[in-house]
Coordinates of C-alpha atoms in Angstrom, one line a residue:
M29 CA 207.9 -5.8 70.7
T30 CA 207.7 -6.3 66.9
K31 CA 209.8 -7.3 64.0
T32 CA 209.3 -6.4 60.4
F33 CA 209.1 -9.2 57.7
R34 CA 209.1 -8.2 54.1
G35 CA 207.3 -4.9 54.9
W36 CA 204.8 -6.4 57.3
T37 CA 204.8 -5.9 61.0
T38 CA 204.2 -9.0 63.1
P39 CA 204.2 -9.7 66.9
R40 CA 207.2 -11.5 68.4
P41 CA 206.0 -14.9 69.5
R42 CA 205.2 -15.0 73.2
P43 CA 206.3 -17.8 75.6
S44 CA 203.9 -20.8 75.6
G45 CA 200.9 -20.2 77.8
A46 CA 202.1 -16.7 78.8
A47 CA 199.4 -14.6 77.3
R48 CA 195.7 -14.2 77.0
E49 CA 193.9 -11.9 74.5
Q50 CA 190.3 -10.8 74.3
A51 CA 188.2 -9.9 71.2
D52 CA 184.7 -9.8 70.0
V53 CA 185.6 -11.9 66.9
V54 CA 188.6 -13.9 66.0
V55 CA 189.2 -14.6 62.3
I56 CA 191.4 -17.5 61.4
G57 CA 193.4 -16.8 58.2
S58 CA 194.2 -13.6 56.3
G59 CA 193.2 -14.6 52.8
I60 CA 191.0 -12.2 50.9
G61 CA 187.9 -13.8 52.5
G62 CA 189.3 -13.5 56.1
L63 CA 190.6 -10.0 55.6
S64 CA 187.3 -8.9 54.0
C65 CA 185.4 -10.3 56.9
G66 CA 187.7 -9.0 59.6
A67 CA 187.9 -5.5 58.2
L68 CA 184.1 -5.2 57.7
L69 CA 183.5 -6.4 61.3
A70 CA 185.9 -3.7 62.5
K71 CA 183.9 -1.2 60.4
Y72 CA 180.8 -2.4 62.1
G73 CA 182.4 -1.5 65.4
L74 CA 183.5 -4.9 66.7
K75 CA 186.9 -5.7 68.2
V76 CA 188.5 -8.1 65.7
I77 CA 191.8 -10.0 65.7
V78 CA 192.8 -11.8 62.5
C79 CA 195.3 -14.6 63.1
E80 CA 197.6 -15.7 60.2
S81 CA 200.1 -18.6 60.3
H82 CA 202.5 -17.1 57.7
D83 CA 204.7 -14.0 58.1
I84 CA 202.9 -12.5 55.0
P85 CA 199.2 -11.8 54.8
G86 CA 197.0 -12.7 51.8
G87 CA 196.7 -16.5 51.8
A88 CA 196.6 -17.7 48.2
A89 CA 196.9 -14.0 47.1
H90 CA 200.1 -13.3 49.1
A91 CA 203.3 -12.1 47.4
W92 CA 207.0 -12.0 48.3
V93 CA 210.2 -10.5 47.1
Q94 CA 213.4 -12.4 46.2
Q95 CA 216.5 -10.9 44.7
G96 CA 214.5 -7.8 43.9
Y97 CA 211.8 -9.7 42.0
H98 CA 208.2 -9.4 43.3
F99 CA 206.5 -12.8 43.0
E100 CA 202.7 -13.4 43.0
S101 CA 201.4 -16.7 44.4
G102 CA 197.8 -16.5 43.2
P103 CA 195.3 -14.5 41.1
S104 CA 196.4 -12.1 38.4
L105 CA 193.3 -11.3 36.3
Y106 CA 190.9 -8.7 37.8
S107 CA 187.9 -6.7 36.6
G108 CA 185.1 -4.6 38.1
M109 CA 187.2 -3.2 40.9
A110 CA 186.7 0.4 39.8
A111 CA 183.0 -0.1 39.3
R112 CA 180.2 1.4 41.5
G113 CA 176.7 0.3 42.2
R114 CA 175.1 -3.2 42.3
G115 CA 177.2 -4.6 39.5
A116 CA 180.6 -3.9 41.0
N117 CA 183.0 -6.6 41.9
P118 CA 182.4 -7.6 45.6
I119 CA 186.0 -6.8 46.4
A120 CA 185.3 -3.2 45.2
H121 CA 182.2 -3.1 47.5
V122 CA 184.3 -4.2 50.5
L123 CA 187.0 -1.6 49.8
Q124 CA 184.4 1.1 49.3
A125 CA 182.8 0.3 52.6
L126 CA 186.2 0.5 54.2
G127 CA 187.1 3.8 52.5
E128 CA 190.1 2.3 50.8
E129 CA 191.0 2.8 47.1
L130 CA 193.2 0.9 44.7
D131 CA 195.5 2.4 42.2
L132 CA 194.3 0.6 39.1
I133 CA 196.0 0.3 35.7
E134 CA 193.5 -0.3 33.0
Y135 CA 194.1 -2.6 30.0
D136 CA 191.9 -4.7 27.7
D137 CA 193.8 -7.5 26.1
W138 CA 195.6 -10.8 26.6
Q139 CA 197.1 -13.4 24.3
V140 CA 195.8 -16.9 23.8
L141 CA 197.7 -19.7 22.2
L142 CA 195.2 -22.3 21.1
P143 CA 195.2 -25.4 18.9
E144 CA 193.5 -23.2 16.2
G145 CA 196.2 -20.5 16.4
T146 CA 197.6 -17.6 18.4
F147 CA 195.2 -14.6 19.0
M148 CA 195.4 -11.3 20.8
T149 CA 192.0 -11.0 22.3
K150 CA 190.3 -8.2 24.2
V151 CA 187.4 -7.9 26.5
G152 CA 184.2 -6.9 24.6
S153 CA 182.0 -9.0 22.3
E154 CA 183.4 -7.5 19.1
S155 CA 186.9 -8.8 19.8
F156 CA 185.9 -12.4 20.0
E157 CA 184.0 -12.0 16.8
E158 CA 187.3 -11.0 15.2
V159 CA 188.8 -14.3 16.5
L160 CA 185.8 -16.2 15.1
Q161 CA 186.3 -14.5 11.7
Q162 CA 189.7 -16.2 11.6
V163 CA 188.6 -19.6 12.9
N164 CA 185.0 -20.1 11.7
P165 CA 183.1 -17.0 10.4
G166 CA 179.9 -19.1 10.2
A167 CA 179.9 -19.3 14.0
I168 CA 179.6 -15.5 14.5
S169 CA 175.8 -15.7 14.4
E170 CA 175.9 -18.2 17.3
W171 CA 178.0 -15.9 19.3
K172 CA 175.7 -13.0 18.7
E173 CA 172.7 -15.1 19.7
L174 CA 174.5 -16.0 22.9
Q175 CA 174.9 -12.3 23.7
K176 CA 171.1 -11.9 23.4
V177 CA 170.5 -14.9 25.7
M178 CA 173.0 -13.6 28.3
K179 CA 171.7 -10.1 28.4
P180 CA 168.8 -10.8 30.8
L181 CA 170.9 -13.3 32.8
A182 CA 173.6 -10.6 33.3
K183 CA 170.9 -8.2 34.5
A184 CA 169.6 -10.9 36.9
A185 CA 173.1 -11.7 38.1
T186 CA 173.7 -8.0 39.2
A187 CA 170.2 -7.4 40.6
L188 CA 171.2 -8.5 44.1
P189 CA 174.7 -7.6 45.2
P190 CA 176.4 -10.2 47.4
M191 CA 177.0 -7.5 50.0
A192 CA 173.3 -7.6 50.7
M193 CA 173.4 -11.2 51.8
R194 CA 173.5 -12.5 55.4
A195 CA 172.9 -15.9 56.9
D196 CA 170.1 -15.2 59.2
P197 CA 166.4 -14.3 58.9
F198 CA 167.2 -10.6 58.5
V199 CA 168.3 -11.4 54.9
A200 CA 164.6 -10.9 54.1
V201 CA 165.1 -7.2 55.0
T202 CA 168.6 -6.4 53.6
A203 CA 168.3 -8.5 50.4
L204 CA 164.8 -9.5 49.5
A205 CA 162.9 -6.4 50.6
R206 CA 165.6 -3.9 49.7
Y207 CA 166.1 -5.2 46.2
A208 CA 162.6 -6.5 45.5
P209 CA 162.0 -4.3 42.5
Q210 CA 165.2 -5.3 40.8
L211 CA 164.7 -9.0 41.5
L212 CA 161.1 -8.9 40.2
S213 CA 162.2 -7.1 37.0
T214 CA 164.5 -10.0 36.1
G215 CA 161.5 -12.4 35.6
P216 CA 162.3 -16.1 35.0
A217 CA 165.9 -15.3 34.0
A218 CA 166.9 -15.5 37.7
L219 CA 165.9 -19.1 37.9
K220 CA 168.4 -20.1 35.2
L221 CA 171.3 -18.6 37.3
L222 CA 171.2 -21.5 39.7
G223 CA 172.0 -24.3 37.3
P224 CA 175.2 -25.1 35.3
F225 CA 176.1 -22.7 32.5
S226 CA 176.0 -25.7 30.1
N227 CA 172.2 -25.6 30.4
V228 CA 172.2 -21.9 29.2
I229 CA 174.3 -22.6 26.0
E230 CA 172.5 -25.9 25.2
G231 CA 170.8 -25.4 21.8
V232 CA 172.4 -22.0 21.4
I233 CA 176.0 -22.9 20.8
K234 CA 176.9 -25.8 18.5
D235 CA 180.2 -24.6 17.2
P236 CA 183.0 -26.7 18.9
F237 CA 185.5 -23.8 19.1
I238 CA 183.0 -21.5 20.9
R239 CA 182.1 -24.4 23.3
N240 CA 185.7 -25.0 24.0
W241 CA 186.2 -21.2 24.6
L242 CA 183.3 -21.1 27.0
D243 CA 184.6 -24.1 28.8
L244 CA 188.0 -22.3 29.2
L245 CA 186.3 -19.2 30.6
C246 CA 184.3 -21.2 33.0
F247 CA 187.5 -23.1 34.1
L248 CA 189.3 -19.9 34.7
L249 CA 186.4 -18.7 36.9
S250 CA 185.6 -21.8 39.0
G251 CA 188.1 -24.6 38.2
L252 CA 185.4 -26.5 36.4
P253 CA 184.1 -26.5 32.8
A254 CA 180.7 -25.2 31.7
N255 CA 178.8 -28.3 32.9
G256 CA 180.1 -27.7 36.5
T257 CA 180.1 -23.9 36.7
I258 CA 177.1 -22.1 38.1
A259 CA 175.5 -19.9 35.5
A260 CA 175.3 -16.9 37.8
E261 CA 179.1 -16.7 37.9
V262 CA 179.4 -16.7 34.1
A263 CA 176.5 -14.2 33.8
F264 CA 178.3 -11.8 36.2
M265 CA 181.5 -12.2 34.1
F266 CA 179.6 -11.5 30.9
A267 CA 178.1 -8.3 32.5
E268 CA 181.7 -7.1 33.1
W269 CA 183.7 -8.4 30.1
Y270 CA 181.2 -8.0 27.3
R271 CA 179.8 -4.6 27.8
P272 CA 180.8 -1.5 25.8
G273 CA 184.0 0.1 26.9
A274 CA 184.9 -2.9 29.2
K275 CA 188.3 -2.9 30.7
L276 CA 190.5 -5.2 32.8
E277 CA 192.3 -3.8 35.8
F278 CA 195.7 -4.4 37.3
P279 CA 196.2 -3.1 40.9
R280 CA 199.5 -1.3 41.1
G281 CA 201.7 -3.4 43.3
G282 CA 200.0 -6.6 42.1
S283 CA 197.8 -8.7 44.4
Q284 CA 199.7 -7.3 47.3
G285 CA 198.1 -4.0 46.5
I286 CA 194.7 -5.5 47.3
I287 CA 195.9 -7.2 50.5
K288 CA 197.5 -4.0 51.7
A289 CA 194.3 -2.0 51.1
L290 CA 192.3 -4.6 53.2
V291 CA 194.9 -4.5 56.0
R292 CA 194.8 -0.7 56.0
G293 CA 191.0 -0.9 56.3
L294 CA 191.3 -3.4 59.1
N295 CA 193.7 -1.3 61.0
K296 CA 192.0 2.0 60.3
H297 CA 188.8 0.7 61.9
G298 CA 190.5 -0.7 65.0
G299 CA 191.0 -4.3 63.9
R300 CA 194.3 -6.1 64.4
L301 CA 196.3 -8.5 62.2
M302 CA 198.6 -11.0 64.0
L303 CA 201.1 -12.6 61.7
R304 CA 203.1 -15.8 62.6
S305 CA 200.2 -16.7 64.8
H306 CA 199.1 -20.2 63.9
V307 CA 195.8 -21.3 65.3
D308 CA 196.2 -24.8 66.8
Q309 CA 192.6 -25.2 68.0
V310 CA 189.2 -23.6 68.2
N311 CA 188.3 -23.5 71.8
M312 CA 184.8 -24.7 72.9
T313 CA 182.8 -24.0 76.0
N314 CA 179.5 -25.8 76.5
G315 CA 179.3 -26.7 72.8
R316 CA 180.0 -23.1 71.6
A317 CA 183.1 -21.7 69.9
T318 CA 184.6 -19.2 72.4
G319 CA 188.1 -18.5 71.0
V320 CA 191.3 -20.0 69.8
T321 CA 194.6 -21.4 71.0
L322 CA 197.7 -20.4 69.1
S323 CA 200.7 -22.7 68.6
N324 CA 202.7 -20.6 71.1
G325 CA 200.1 -21.2 73.8
T326 CA 198.4 -17.8 73.6
Q327 CA 194.7 -18.0 74.2
I328 CA 192.4 -15.5 72.4
A329 CA 188.9 -15.4 73.7
A330 CA 186.1 -14.4 71.3
S331 CA 182.9 -13.1 73.1
K332 CA 180.8 -13.1 69.9
A333 CA 182.2 -15.5 67.3
V334 CA 185.1 -17.3 65.6
V335 CA 185.3 -17.1 61.8
S336 CA 187.4 -19.6 59.9
N337 CA 188.9 -18.6 56.6
A338 CA 190.4 -22.1 56.3
S339 CA 189.0 -24.7 54.0
M340 CA 186.2 -27.0 55.2
W341 CA 188.7 -29.8 55.7
D342 CA 191.3 -27.7 57.6
T343 CA 188.5 -26.1 59.7
L344 CA 187.4 -29.5 60.8
E345 CA 190.9 -30.3 62.0
L346 CA 190.9 -27.2 64.2
L347 CA 188.0 -28.5 66.2
P348 CA 188.5 -30.8 69.2
V349 CA 187.8 -34.3 68.1
H350 CA 185.0 -34.8 70.5
A351 CA 183.3 -31.6 69.4
R352 CA 183.2 -32.3 65.6
P353 CA 179.6 -32.4 64.5
Q354 CA 178.7 -35.4 62.4
S355 CA 177.2 -33.2 59.7
M356 CA 180.4 -31.2 59.3
T357 CA 182.5 -34.4 59.2
E358 CA 180.2 -36.0 56.6
T359 CA 180.2 -32.8 54.5
A360 CA 184.0 -32.7 54.5
R361 CA 184.2 -36.4 53.6
E362 CA 181.7 -36.3 50.8
T363 CA 182.6 -33.0 49.2
P364 CA 184.8 -33.6 46.1
K365 CA 188.1 -31.6 46.0
N366 CA 189.5 -29.8 43.1
R367 CA 193.0 -30.8 42.2
S368 CA 196.0 -28.7 43.1
F369 CA 198.5 -26.5 41.2
M370 CA 202.0 -26.4 39.7
H371 CA 203.7 -23.1 39.7
L372 CA 206.8 -21.6 38.0
H373 CA 208.1 -18.3 39.4
A374 CA 210.9 -16.8 37.3
G375 CA 212.8 -13.6 37.3
F376 CA 214.6 -12.9 34.1
D377 CA 216.8 -10.4 32.1
A378 CA 214.7 -8.6 29.5
T379 CA 217.6 -7.0 27.7
G380 CA 217.0 -6.7 23.9
M381 CA 213.6 -8.3 23.9
P382 CA 210.2 -6.7 23.1
D383 CA 207.5 -6.2 25.7
P384 CA 206.2 -9.8 26.2
G385 CA 202.8 -8.6 27.4
L386 CA 201.0 -9.2 30.7
H387 CA 198.7 -12.2 30.2
H388 CA 199.0 -15.4 28.1
I389 CA 196.9 -18.5 28.1
V390 CA 198.4 -21.6 26.5
V391 CA 196.1 -24.5 25.5
P392 CA 198.1 -27.1 23.6
S393 CA 195.1 -29.3 22.9
W394 CA 191.3 -29.4 23.6
E395 CA 191.5 -33.2 23.8
G396 CA 190.4 -34.4 27.2
G397 CA 188.9 -31.0 28.1
V398 CA 190.2 -27.9 29.7
D399 CA 190.4 -29.6 33.1
A400 CA 192.6 -32.5 31.8
E401 CA 195.8 -33.1 33.8
Q402 CA 198.5 -30.6 32.9
S403 CA 196.4 -29.0 30.2
V404 CA 195.9 -25.2 30.4
V405 CA 198.8 -23.0 31.5
L406 CA 198.3 -19.4 32.6
I407 CA 201.2 -17.0 32.3
S408 CA 201.4 -13.6 33.9
I409 CA 204.3 -11.2 33.6
A410 CA 203.2 -8.6 36.1
S411 CA 206.2 -6.3 35.6
C412 CA 205.0 -5.5 32.1
M413 CA 202.2 -3.6 33.8
D414 CA 204.0 -2.3 36.8
P415 CA 207.8 -2.1 36.3
S416 CA 208.4 -1.7 40.1
L417 CA 207.7 -5.4 40.5
A418 CA 211.1 -6.3 39.0
P419 CA 214.6 -4.7 39.0
P420 CA 215.3 -2.3 36.1
G421 CA 215.6 -4.1 32.8
K422 CA 214.1 -7.3 34.3
H423 CA 210.8 -9.0 34.4
T424 CA 209.0 -11.2 36.9
L425 CA 206.9 -14.1 35.6
H426 CA 204.3 -16.5 37.1
A427 CA 203.1 -19.5 35.1
Y428 CA 200.8 -22.1 36.6
L429 CA 198.6 -25.1 36.0
P430 CA 195.3 -24.2 37.7
A431 CA 193.6 -27.0 39.6
T432 CA 194.9 -29.8 37.3
E433 CA 197.7 -31.3 39.3
P434 CA 196.8 -34.5 41.3
Y435 CA 197.9 -34.5 44.9
E436 CA 198.2 -38.3 44.8
L437 CA 201.4 -38.1 42.7
W438 CA 203.1 -36.2 45.6
Q439 CA 201.5 -37.8 48.6
G440 CA 204.2 -39.3 51.0
L441 CA 207.1 -37.4 49.5
Q442 CA 209.2 -35.1 51.6
R443 CA 209.8 -31.6 50.4
G444 CA 213.5 -31.2 49.6
S445 CA 214.2 -34.9 49.1
A446 CA 215.9 -36.2 46.0
E447 CA 212.7 -37.9 44.9
Y448 CA 210.7 -34.7 45.4
E449 CA 213.1 -32.6 43.4
E450 CA 213.2 -35.0 40.6
L451 CA 209.4 -35.1 40.3
K452 CA 209.3 -31.4 40.6
A453 CA 211.6 -30.9 37.6
Q454 CA 209.6 -33.5 35.6
R455 CA 206.2 -32.1 36.4
G456 CA 207.3 -28.5 36.0
E457 CA 208.6 -29.0 32.5
V458 CA 205.2 -28.4 31.0
L459 CA 205.3 -24.9 32.5
W460 CA 208.8 -24.1 31.0
K461 CA 207.7 -25.3 27.6
A462 CA 204.6 -23.1 27.7
V463 CA 206.6 -20.1 28.6
E464 CA 209.1 -20.9 25.8
R465 CA 206.2 -20.3 23.3
I466 CA 206.2 -16.7 24.5
I467 CA 209.9 -16.3 25.4
P468 CA 212.0 -18.9 23.5
D469 CA 215.2 -18.3 25.4
I470 CA 213.6 -17.9 28.9
R471 CA 215.9 -20.5 30.4
E472 CA 219.0 -18.6 29.3
R473 CA 217.6 -15.3 30.5
C474 CA 216.4 -16.6 33.8
E475 CA 218.2 -15.3 37.0
V476 CA 216.0 -16.9 39.6
S477 CA 213.4 -19.6 39.4
M478 CA 211.2 -21.6 41.7
I479 CA 208.8 -24.5 41.1
G480 CA 205.8 -24.8 43.4
T481 CA 203.8 -28.1 43.9
P482 CA 200.8 -29.4 45.7
L483 CA 203.1 -29.9 48.7
T484 CA 204.0 -26.2 48.5
H485 CA 200.3 -25.3 48.6
Q486 CA 199.8 -27.6 51.5
H487 CA 202.8 -26.3 53.5
F488 CA 202.7 -22.5 52.9
L489 CA 198.9 -22.0 52.4
R490 CA 197.8 -24.6 55.0
R491 CA 195.6 -26.1 52.3
H492 CA 194.4 -29.7 52.8
Q493 CA 196.1 -31.8 50.1
G494 CA 197.0 -28.5 48.4
T495 CA 193.5 -28.3 46.9
Y496 CA 192.1 -25.4 45.0
G497 CA 188.9 -25.8 46.9
P498 CA 185.7 -27.8 46.7
G499 CA 184.9 -29.3 43.3
I500 CA 181.1 -28.7 43.8
V501 CA 179.4 -29.2 40.5
A502 CA 176.6 -26.7 39.7
G503 CA 173.2 -28.4 39.8
K504 CA 174.5 -31.3 41.9
G505 CA 175.5 -29.4 45.0
T506 CA 175.8 -26.0 46.6
F507 CA 178.5 -24.3 48.6
P508 CA 177.7 -24.2 52.4
A509 CA 176.4 -21.1 54.1
P510 CA 178.8 -19.3 56.5
I511 CA 177.0 -20.6 59.6
T512 CA 177.9 -24.0 61.0
P513 CA 176.2 -26.5 63.4
I514 CA 178.5 -25.1 66.1
P515 CA 177.1 -21.9 67.8
G516 CA 179.6 -19.1 67.5
L517 CA 181.6 -20.7 64.6
L518 CA 181.2 -19.2 61.1
C519 CA 183.2 -19.8 58.0
C520 CA 184.3 -17.8 54.9
G521 CA 186.5 -18.3 52.0
D522 CA 186.4 -20.7 49.0
S523 CA 184.7 -23.5 50.9
T524 CA 181.8 -21.2 51.6
F525 CA 179.0 -19.6 49.5
P526 CA 179.4 -18.3 46.8
G527 CA 182.5 -20.3 46.1
I528 CA 185.9 -20.0 44.4
G529 CA 187.7 -16.9 43.0
V530 CA 188.5 -13.4 44.3
P531 CA 185.0 -11.9 43.9
A532 CA 183.4 -15.0 45.6
V533 CA 185.7 -15.1 48.6
A534 CA 185.4 -11.4 49.2
A535 CA 181.6 -11.9 49.1
S536 CA 181.9 -14.8 51.5
G537 CA 183.8 -12.6 54.0
A538 CA 181.2 -9.9 53.6
V539 CA 178.3 -12.4 54.2
A540 CA 179.9 -13.7 57.4
A541 CA 180.6 -10.2 58.7
N542 CA 177.0 -9.1 57.8
T543 CA 175.6 -12.1 59.7
L544 CA 177.4 -10.9 62.9
A545 CA 176.3 -7.3 62.5
S546 CA 172.9 -5.8 63.2
P547 CA 170.5 -5.6 60.2
W548 CA 170.3 -1.8 60.7
A549 CA 174.1 -1.4 60.6
H550 CA 174.1 -3.6 57.5
W551 CA 171.4 -1.5 55.8
K552 CA 173.4 1.7 56.5
L553 CA 176.5 0.1 54.9
L554 CA 174.6 -0.7 51.8
D555 CA 173.4 2.9 51.6
A556 CA 177.0 4.1 52.0
I557 CA 178.3 2.1 49.0
G558 CA 175.4 3.1 46.8
T559 CA 173.7 -0.2 46.2

């Protein structure tokens, strides 16, 4: 028997210990990584069950409706999802493999409010040159030189699609052999992709404004400035954003449009999504992961593997204490964590006001860097692009501080307590003030508002300390591969190669799925998506 929650169908919880399920693979978590993995495994012909604690799928990309307003919890800036071939966004490759399409609304601009002024910027190299013309015309030559430097790097970044990767010896067939001509054609440029992006711009960019701008772009991609962001990630972005005719894409329905497409793909190929199905423990038999136990007592056996879409810290907590490998424990202890988020969700009356625009980035000061505490504020008004996301004549807004809110300020507080509410109002004020630079009377117009904190992330997203993910600095560490020291246990998501962000977590889910598939089935899938 089922019930429907906010448009999603979820199984009614069974009595404790009353049920047993059987699958080839159990995936823990329905974030983009977990859904990408589960749906591709179903496409490969395996029996898959995806278990999700929440009553809404999507993880950090889930959405919900309150008083007619559609609120987004996570990403809002997308590109490359309509692309084909090797250079497409990995989420596009996953959806193409599943035979699912997104209804994409194209646009090309967003507004930035910087210490130097307010600018309407567009994707494409020429647009930023127009900004430089206003800030420092003498720096335009540096920007043009950077375009030349990035051209071979962008080519190298798209030579090997992440969909070709797998974490076993057959990667020599599906990746190295299949794409050898493209890889060889990139020459030494490929080697530069493995270091921090700051190494690429050293000696090329001297202008402080451009360096700050590049730090900002890197921060939006990875949660780290240029000296911590791997050059490959930035090169891939340059390939998308600074090519002729480049466009950004908004999926109709918001991030939920992507999640629904992944769930459709999972279901279509015989997979199953179980909502309100919290995994309490990964079950072990003779040192091997053989299934999971849900909080209601249900046992789900996995004959082939268990894949965790949880963070490395949360995955470790799912393992029986006696079965936790020392190497996994040490990795979790030694890996730095990015800080958490503050969110402002608001639904407001738009009567008499002009279209405020979809995207705004507010940087009050460059002092301390883009990753300074409560520095950069991102604002997305999704209903400007898709009016169905708010009641008629209204708008829905999401403003957030990405990975700059310290968990330590919140540790020990109880959600809902007077102390918590007071701190929430205090720490959320920076978000209101940033939004007021776009909509001065937002507080008077507002009909519903919510502030999210690191404890919100910890509670609803099951994120250890509400973290954005591992703060692994390029050149000083690498994201772990999907395989673990425990046979039968794999991982995907933002604690796993290639890292943080929608393209990266989709790729991580694909790599985990490919690893569990035969190399021949994997090769055929690459043929099918035209890479």
